[in-house]
CSV table of C-alpha atoms in Angstrom, one decimal:
chain,number,residue,atom,x,y,z
H,1,UNK,CA,3.8,1.3,36.0
H,2,UNK,CA,-0.4,2.6,36.8
H,3,UNK,CA,-2.5,3.2,34.4
H,4,UNK,CA,-4.0,6.7,33.8
H,5,UNK,CA,-6.9,8.4,32.5
H,6,UNK,CA,-7.0,10.8,29.6
H,7,UNK,CA,-8.9,14.1,30.7
H,8,UNK,CA,-10.3,17.1,28.4
H,9,UNK,CA,-11.5,20.3,29.9
H,10,UNK,CA,-13.9,21.0,27.8
H,11,UNK,CA,-14.2,20.4,23.8
H,12,UNK,CA,-14.1,23.7,22.0
H,13,UNK,CA,-11.6,24.7,19.5
H,14,UNK,CA,-10.7,20.5,18.8
H,15,UNK,CA,-9.1,19.3,15.7
H,16,UNK,CA,-10.2,15.6,14.5
H,17,UNK,CA,-7.7,13.2,13.5
H,18,UNK,CA,-8.8,10.2,11.3
H,19,UNK,CA,-8.5,6.9,13.4
H,20,UNK,CA,-7.0,5.2,10.6
H,21,UNK,CA,-4.3,7.7,10.1
H,22,UNK,CA,-3.3,7.1,14.3
H,23,UNK,CA,-3.3,3.3,13.6
H,24,UNK,CA,-2.0,2.7,9.9
H,25,UNK,CA,-0.1,6.1,9.0
H,26,UNK,CA,1.0,7.3,12.1
H,27,UNK,CA,3.3,4.2,13.5
H,28,UNK,CA,5.4,3.8,10.7
H,29,UNK,CA,6.0,7.5,9.7
H,30,UNK,CA,8.8,10.1,10.5
H,31,UNK,CA,7.7,12.4,13.5
H,32,UNK,CA,8.2,15.6,11.3
H,33,UNK,CA,6.3,14.3,8.5
H,34,UNK,CA,3.5,13.3,11.3
H,35,UNK,CA,3.5,17.5,12.4
H,36,UNK,CA,2.9,18.7,8.4
H,37,UNK,CA,-0.4,16.3,8.6
H,38,UNK,CA,-1.2,17.8,11.9
H,39,UNK,CA,-0.9,21.2,11.0
H,40,UNK,CA,-2.5,20.4,7.8
H,41,UNK,CA,-5.9,19.0,9.7
H,42,UNK,CA,-5.8,22.4,11.9
H,43,UNK,CA,-5.2,24.4,8.7
H,44,UNK,CA,-8.5,23.2,7.9
H,45,UNK,CA,-10.4,24.7,10.3
H,46,UNK,CA,-8.8,28.2,9.9
H,47,UNK,CA,-10.1,29.3,6.2
H,48,UNK,CA,-8.1,32.2,6.9
H,49,UNK,CA,-5.0,31.4,7.4
H,50,UNK,CA,-3.2,31.7,3.9
H,51,UNK,CA,-1.0,28.6,2.9
H,52,UNK,CA,2.5,27.8,1.5
H,53,UNK,CA,5.6,26.1,1.6
H,54,UNK,CA,7.5,28.5,3.4
H,55,UNK,CA,4.5,29.3,5.6
H,56,UNK,CA,4.0,25.9,6.4
H,57,UNK,CA,8.3,25.4,6.8
H,58,UNK,CA,8.1,28.9,9.1
H,59,UNK,CA,5.5,27.8,11.7
H,60,UNK,CA,7.0,24.0,12.4
H,61,UNK,CA,10.6,25.4,12.4
H,62,UNK,CA,11.9,23.4,9.5
H,63,UNK,CA,13.1,24.1,5.8
H,64,UNK,CA,11.0,24.5,2.9
H,65,UNK,CA,12.8,20.7,1.3
H,66,UNK,CA,11.4,19.5,4.9
H,67,UNK,CA,7.8,20.0,4.1
H,68,UNK,CA,8.0,19.1,0.6
H,69,UNK,CA,9.6,15.8,1.6
H,70,UNK,CA,7.1,15.5,3.8
H,71,UNK,CA,4.3,16.1,1.5
H,72,UNK,CA,5.2,13.9,-1.0
H,73,UNK,CA,5.5,11.6,1.0
H,74,UNK,CA,2.2,11.7,2.0
H,75,UNK,CA,1.0,11.8,-1.3
H,76,UNK,CA,3.0,8.6,-1.9
H,77,UNK,CA,1.1,7.3,0.9
H,78,UNK,CA,-1.9,8.3,-0.1
H,79,UNK,CA,-2.9,10.6,2.9
H,80,UNK,CA,-3.2,13.4,0.3
H,81,UNK,CA,-3.0,14.4,-2.7
H,82,UNK,CA,-0.9,17.6,-4.5
H,83,UNK,CA,-2.2,19.9,-7.2
H,84,UNK,CA,-0.2,21.8,-9.1
H,85,UNK,CA,-0.2,24.4,-12.5
H,86,UNK,CA,1.4,23.8,-15.7
H,87,UNK,CA,4.6,25.2,-14.0
H,88,UNK,CA,4.7,22.5,-11.4
H,89,UNK,CA,3.9,25.2,-8.7
H,90,UNK,CA,1.6,24.0,-5.9
H,91,UNK,CA,-1.3,25.6,-5.6
H,92,UNK,CA,-3.4,23.5,-3.6
H,93,UNK,CA,-3.5,20.1,-1.1
H,94,UNK,CA,-6.5,17.8,-0.9
H,95,UNK,CA,-6.8,15.6,2.2
H,96,UNK,CA,-8.3,12.2,1.1
H,97,UNK,CA,-10.5,9.9,2.9
H,98,UNK,CA,-8.9,7.0,4.5
H,99,UNK,CA,-8.5,3.7,3.9
H,100,UNK,CA,-6.6,0.8,6.0
H,101,UNK,CA,-4.4,-1.2,3.7
H,102,UNK,CA,-6.0,-3.9,1.5
H,103,UNK,CA,-9.2,-2.2,2.0
H,104,UNK,CA,-9.9,-0.6,-1.6
H,105,UNK,CA,-11.1,-4.3,-4.2
H,106,UNK,CA,-11.7,-3.7,-7.9
H,107,UNK,CA,-14.3,-5.8,-8.8
H,108,UNK,CA,-14.7,-6.9,-12.5
H,109,UNK,CA,-18.1,-5.5,-12.8
H,110,UNK,CA,-18.6,-2.3,-11.3
H,111,UNK,CA,-21.8,-2.1,-8.9
H,112,UNK,CA,-23.0,0.5,-6.9
H,113,UNK,CA,-20.3,1.5,-4.4
H,114,UNK,CA,-20.9,0.3,-0.6
H,115,UNK,CA,-19.3,3.1,1.9
H,116,UNK,CA,-16.9,1.6,4.1
H,117,UNK,CA,-14.9,4.9,4.3
H,118,UNK,CA,-14.2,5.9,8.0
H,119,UNK,CA,-15.6,9.1,7.5
H,120,UNK,CA,-19.7,7.5,6.9
H,121,UNK,CA,-18.9,5.1,9.6
H,122,UNK,CA,-21.5,5.7,13.0
H,123,UNK,CA,-20.2,5.9,16.3
H,124,UNK,CA,-22.7,4.2,19.4
H,125,UNK,CA,-23.2,6.1,22.5
H,126,UNK,CA,-23.5,3.9,25.1
H,127,UNK,CA,-26.9,3.7,25.3
H,128,UNK,CA,-26.8,2.4,21.9
H,129,UNK,CA,-24.2,-0.4,22.6
H,130,UNK,CA,-26.8,-1.2,25.6
H,131,UNK,CA,-29.2,-1.8,23.6
H,132,UNK,CA,-27.8,-4.1,20.7
H,133,UNK,CA,-26.6,-5.7,24.1
H,134,UNK,CA,-30.1,-6.8,25.7
H,135,UNK,CA,-30.7,-7.8,21.5
H,136,UNK,CA,-31.4,-11.8,21.6
H,137,UNK,CA,-29.7,-12.6,18.1
H,138,UNK,CA,-26.9,-9.5,18.6
H,139,UNK,CA,-25.6,-10.9,22.0
H,140,UNK,CA,-25.3,-14.1,21.2
H,141,UNK,CA,-23.4,-12.9,18.1
H,142,UNK,CA,-20.6,-10.7,19.7
H,143,UNK,CA,-20.7,-13.9,23.1
H,144,UNK,CA,-19.7,-16.1,20.2
H,145,UNK,CA,-16.8,-13.5,18.6
H,146,UNK,CA,-15.8,-12.8,22.2
H,147,UNK,CA,-15.5,-17.2,21.9
H,148,UNK,CA,-12.9,-17.3,18.8
H,149,UNK,CA,-11.1,-14.6,20.1
H,150,UNK,CA,-10.6,-15.8,23.7
H,151,UNK,CA,-11.4,-13.0,25.6
H,152,UNK,CA,-14.2,-10.1,26.3
H,153,UNK,CA,-14.0,-7.6,23.6
H,154,UNK,CA,-13.2,-4.3,24.2
H,155,UNK,CA,-15.9,-1.2,23.3
H,156,UNK,CA,-13.8,-0.7,20.3
H,157,UNK,CA,-14.2,-4.1,19.2
H,158,UNK,CA,-17.3,-4.6,19.9
H,159,UNK,CA,-18.2,-1.0,18.0
H,160,UNK,CA,-16.3,-2.4,14.7
H,161,UNK,CA,-18.5,-5.8,14.9
H,162,UNK,CA,-21.8,-3.4,15.4
H,163,UNK,CA,-20.4,-1.3,12.3
H,164,UNK,CA,-20.5,-5.0,10.3
H,165,UNK,CA,-23.6,-5.8,11.8
H,166,UNK,CA,-25.6,-2.3,12.0
H,167,UNK,CA,-24.3,-0.8,8.8
H,168,UNK,CA,-22.8,-2.9,6.7
H,169,UNK,CA,-25.7,-5.8,7.4
H,170,UNK,CA,-23.7,-8.7,7.7
H,171,UNK,CA,-25.5,-11.7,8.6
H,172,UNK,CA,-24.7,-13.5,12.2
H,173,UNK,CA,-23.4,-15.9,10.0
H,174,UNK,CA,-21.7,-13.8,7.5
H,175,UNK,CA,-20.2,-12.1,10.7
H,176,UNK,CA,-18.9,-15.0,12.7
H,177,UNK,CA,-17.5,-16.8,10.0
H,178,UNK,CA,-15.6,-13.6,9.5
H,179,UNK,CA,-14.1,-13.8,12.8
H,180,UNK,CA,-13.4,-17.3,12.8
H,181,UNK,CA,-11.5,-17.2,9.8
H,182,UNK,CA,-9.3,-14.1,10.8
H,183,UNK,CA,-8.7,-16.1,13.9
H,184,UNK,CA,-7.7,-19.0,12.3
H,185,UNK,CA,-5.6,-17.4,10.3
H,186,UNK,CA,-3.9,-16.7,13.8
H,187,UNK,CA,-4.7,-13.2,13.9
H,188,UNK,CA,-7.1,-12.3,16.5
H,189,UNK,CA,-6.3,-8.4,16.1
H,190,UNK,CA,-9.8,-6.5,15.4
H,191,UNK,CA,-8.1,-3.7,12.9
H,192,UNK,CA,-7.0,-7.6,10.8
H,193,UNK,CA,-10.8,-8.5,11.1
H,194,UNK,CA,-11.9,-5.2,10.4
H,195,UNK,CA,-9.3,-4.6,6.9
H,196,UNK,CA,-10.9,-8.9,5.6
H,197,UNK,CA,-14.5,-7.8,6.2
H,198,UNK,CA,-14.1,-4.3,4.1
H,199,UNK,CA,-12.6,-6.4,1.6
H,200,UNK,CA,-15.2,-8.3,1.8
H,201,UNK,CA,-17.9,-5.6,1.9
H,202,UNK,CA,-16.4,-4.5,-1.5
H,203,UNK,CA,-16.6,-7.5,-2.8
H,204,UNK,CA,-20.4,-7.4,-2.2
H,205,UNK,CA,-20.5,-10.9,0.1
H,206,UNK,CA,-22.9,-11.7,1.8
H,207,UNK,CA,-23.4,-15.3,2.6
H,208,UNK,CA,-20.9,-17.6,4.2
H,209,UNK,CA,-21.0,-19.6,0.9
H,210,UNK,CA,-19.9,-17.3,-1.2
H,211,UNK,CA,-17.2,-16.0,1.6
H,212,UNK,CA,-15.6,-19.3,1.9
H,213,UNK,CA,-15.8,-19.1,-2.1
H,214,UNK,CA,-13.6,-16.2,-1.8
H,215,UNK,CA,-11.1,-16.9,0.5
H,216,UNK,CA,-10.5,-20.0,-1.3
H,217,UNK,CA,-9.3,-18.8,-4.1
H,218,UNK,CA,-7.2,-16.5,-2.2
H,219,UNK,CA,-5.6,-19.9,-0.8
H,220,UNK,CA,-4.5,-20.9,-4.2
H,221,UNK,CA,-3.6,-18.0,-5.5
H,222,UNK,CA,-1.5,-17.1,-1.9
H,223,UNK,CA,0.2,-20.7,-2.7
H,224,UNK,CA,1.0,-20.4,-6.0
H,225,UNK,CA,2.8,-16.9,-5.6
H,226,UNK,CA,4.6,-18.8,-2.4
H,227,UNK,CA,5.3,-21.6,-4.8
H,228,UNK,CA,6.5,-19.1,-7.4
H,229,UNK,CA,9.2,-17.7,-4.7
H,230,UNK,CA,10.4,-21.2,-3.4
H,231,UNK,CA,8.3,-20.5,-0.2
H,232,UNK,CA,6.3,-23.9,-0.1
H,233,UNK,CA,7.2,-23.9,3.5
H,234,UNK,CA,5.5,-21.5,5.5
H,235,UNK,CA,2.7,-19.2,5.0
H,236,UNK,CA,3.3,-15.3,4.0
H,237,UNK,CA,3.7,-12.9,7.1
H,238,UNK,CA,1.7,-9.9,7.3
H,239,UNK,CA,3.6,-7.5,5.4
H,240,UNK,CA,3.9,-10.1,2.4
H,241,UNK,CA,0.2,-10.9,2.7
H,242,UNK,CA,-0.6,-7.0,1.9
H,243,UNK,CA,1.8,-7.7,-0.9
H,244,UNK,CA,0.4,-10.0,-2.4
H,245,UNK,CA,-3.7,-8.4,-1.5
H,246,UNK,CA,-2.5,-5.3,-3.2
H,247,UNK,CA,-1.1,-6.6,-6.6
H,248,UNK,CA,-4.1,-8.7,-7.3
H,249,UNK,CA,-7.1,-7.2,-5.9
H,250,UNK,CA,-6.2,-3.0,-5.3
H,251,UNK,CA,-4.2,-3.2,-8.5
H,252,UNK,CA,-6.5,-6.8,-9.8
H,253,UNK,CA,-3.7,-8.4,-11.8
H,254,UNK,CA,-4.3,-11.5,-12.9
H,255,UNK,CA,-2.6,-14.3,-11.3
H,256,UNK,CA,-0.6,-15.6,-14.3
H,257,UNK,CA,0.9,-11.6,-14.5
H,258,UNK,CA,1.9,-11.6,-11.1
H,259,UNK,CA,3.5,-15.0,-11.3
H,260,UNK,CA,5.4,-13.6,-14.1
H,261,UNK,CA,6.7,-10.8,-11.8
H,262,UNK,CA,8.2,-13.5,-9.4
H,263,UNK,CA,9.6,-15.6,-12.4
H,264,UNK,CA,11.4,-12.4,-13.7
H,265,UNK,CA,12.2,-11.2,-9.9
H,266,UNK,CA,13.8,-15.4,-9.4
H,267,UNK,CA,15.7,-14.8,-12.4
H,268,UNK,CA,17.6,-11.6,-11.5
H,269,UNK,CA,17.8,-11.7,-7.9
H,270,UNK,CA,18.0,-15.8,-7.6
H,271,UNK,CA,15.8,-15.4,-4.1
H,272,UNK,CA,12.5,-14.2,-2.9
H,273,UNK,CA,11.7,-10.7,-3.1
H,274,UNK,CA,7.9,-9.1,-2.8
H,275,UNK,CA,9.6,-5.2,-2.8
H,276,UNK,CA,11.3,-6.5,-6.2
H,277,UNK,CA,8.5,-7.9,-7.4
H,278,UNK,CA,6.6,-5.2,-6.1
H,279,UNK,CA,8.9,-2.4,-8.2
H,280,UNK,CA,7.7,-4.6,-11.9
H,281,UNK,CA,4.3,-4.7,-11.0
H,282,UNK,CA,4.0,-1.4,-10.0
H,283,UNK,CA,5.8,-0.5,-13.4
H,284,UNK,CA,3.7,-2.5,-15.5
H,285,UNK,CA,0.4,-0.8,-14.0
H,286,UNK,CA,1.8,2.8,-15.2
H,287,UNK,CA,2.4,1.3,-18.6
H,288,UNK,CA,-1.6,0.0,-17.9
H,289,UNK,CA,-0.2,-3.7,-19.1
H,290,UNK,CA,-3.0,-6.3,-18.3
H,291,UNK,CA,-2.4,-9.2,-20.5
H,292,UNK,CA,1.1,-11.1,-20.7
H,293,UNK,CA,0.9,-10.4,-24.5
H,294,UNK,CA,1.3,-6.7,-22.5
H,295,UNK,CA,4.3,-7.7,-21.3
H,296,UNK,CA,5.6,-8.9,-24.6
H,297,UNK,CA,5.4,-6.4,-26.5
H,298,UNK,CA,6.9,-4.0,-23.9
H,299,UNK,CA,9.8,-6.6,-24.1
H,300,UNK,CA,10.1,-6.2,-27.4
H,301,UNK,CA,10.1,-2.8,-27.8
H,302,UNK,CA,12.7,-2.6,-25.0
H,303,UNK,CA,14.7,-5.1,-27.1
H,304,UNK,CA,14.7,-2.3,-30.0
H,305,UNK,CA,16.3,0.1,-27.9
H,306,UNK,CA,19.4,-1.9,-26.3
H,307,UNK,CA,21.1,-2.5,-29.7
H,308,UNK,CA,21.3,1.2,-30.6
H,309,UNK,CA,22.7,1.5,-26.8
H,310,UNK,CA,25.3,-0.4,-27.4
H,311,UNK,CA,25.8,1.5,-31.1
H,312,UNK,CA,26.2,4.6,-29.0
H,313,UNK,CA,28.5,3.4,-26.6
H,314,UNK,CA,30.7,1.7,-28.7
H,315,UNK,CA,30.7,5.0,-30.8
H,316,UNK,CA,31.1,6.7,-27.9
H,317,UNK,CA,34.1,4.3,-26.6
H,318,UNK,CA,36.1,3.4,-30.1
H,319,UNK,CA,34.7,6.0,-33.1
H,320,UNK,CA,35.0,9.2,-31.7
H,321,UNK,CA,38.8,7.7,-30.6
H,322,UNK,CA,41.5,10.1,-32.4
H,323,UNK,CA,43.8,8.5,-34.4
H,324,UNK,CA,47.6,9.2,-34.1
H,325,UNK,CA,50.0,9.1,-36.7
H,326,UNK,CA,53.4,8.1,-35.7
H,327,UNK,CA,57.1,7.4,-37.3
H,328,UNK,CA,57.6,4.0,-36.6
H,329,UNK,CA,60.8,4.4,-38.1
H,330,UNK,CA,61.6,7.3,-36.2
H,331,UNK,CA,60.8,5.6,-32.9
H,332,UNK,CA,62.8,2.9,-33.2
H,333,UNK,CA,65.6,5.3,-33.8
H,334,UNK,CA,65.4,6.6,-30.3
H,335,UNK,CA,65.1,3.8,-28.9
H,336,UNK,CA,68.3,2.7,-29.7
H,337,UNK,CA,69.9,5.8,-29.1
H,338,UNK,CA,68.5,5.3,-25.2
H,339,UNK,CA,70.2,1.9,-25.0
H,340,UNK,CA,73.4,3.2,-26.1
């Protein structure tokens, strides 16, 4: 089919949708959930609009349960935060600043934050892009990146690279290595390049040697996780890689705890399951587990409750059984009479 051009009659009364939502969150979401989020974005432009779950249900021709399911889904995804009172009644909805999966990285020592949110990202006009293209250093950078990616860069790809070069102040060497590293890992996607680059920015990586040290550590940790799952013959796929990055970077678990979760997964399921290991680590995160000693303490607490549960089960099954008194002599006489 032929190409088409998208046009607009004007730019008045428009509602802005975050690009990250369109790139990462919308493709995986139920269409009805997307409608709820878009309606909330529209409602931001109407401060006089009185919002309620029933009002949303009426506006979108859904049930209140449908609306609540959508809100809880988006809260779980980190797109919004529900604010409830003591009686668990919804009193407010806070739309969060979005980030791509793997962008938020916890560091051991707090430093001045680098603003990598999409809302802080500056867009470039055609004239500004042309000015960058006329700069010798920038022109060489874009040429090298296009060679690594094996194609002519699109406007959005150029904007992303300029974002790292101009706003996050990546050196040309560091930016070239970023693209080279991602391509060598098998991904020419600008979304993946941006995700890795933002993780480096959050980790305050400013030189190629620092980036190499980080990537070497990442490969070492990744290999250890794959080995713990018995997957020594291949690299992790994207979804598995996202799990590993979340466990080690976003949640900040030490490698030994991640490996312990993998070991328990194999003992329980006798097969690799990143989802099951994720559920273990999510539980440990909620219980503020930071070391293997914390895990052992949880195990001891669990073992204390198990005998009590078994005792209650035995009591329910046998102790509460009502004993009956039987006259066995009379039963024997009845049996003999029935046989004559």
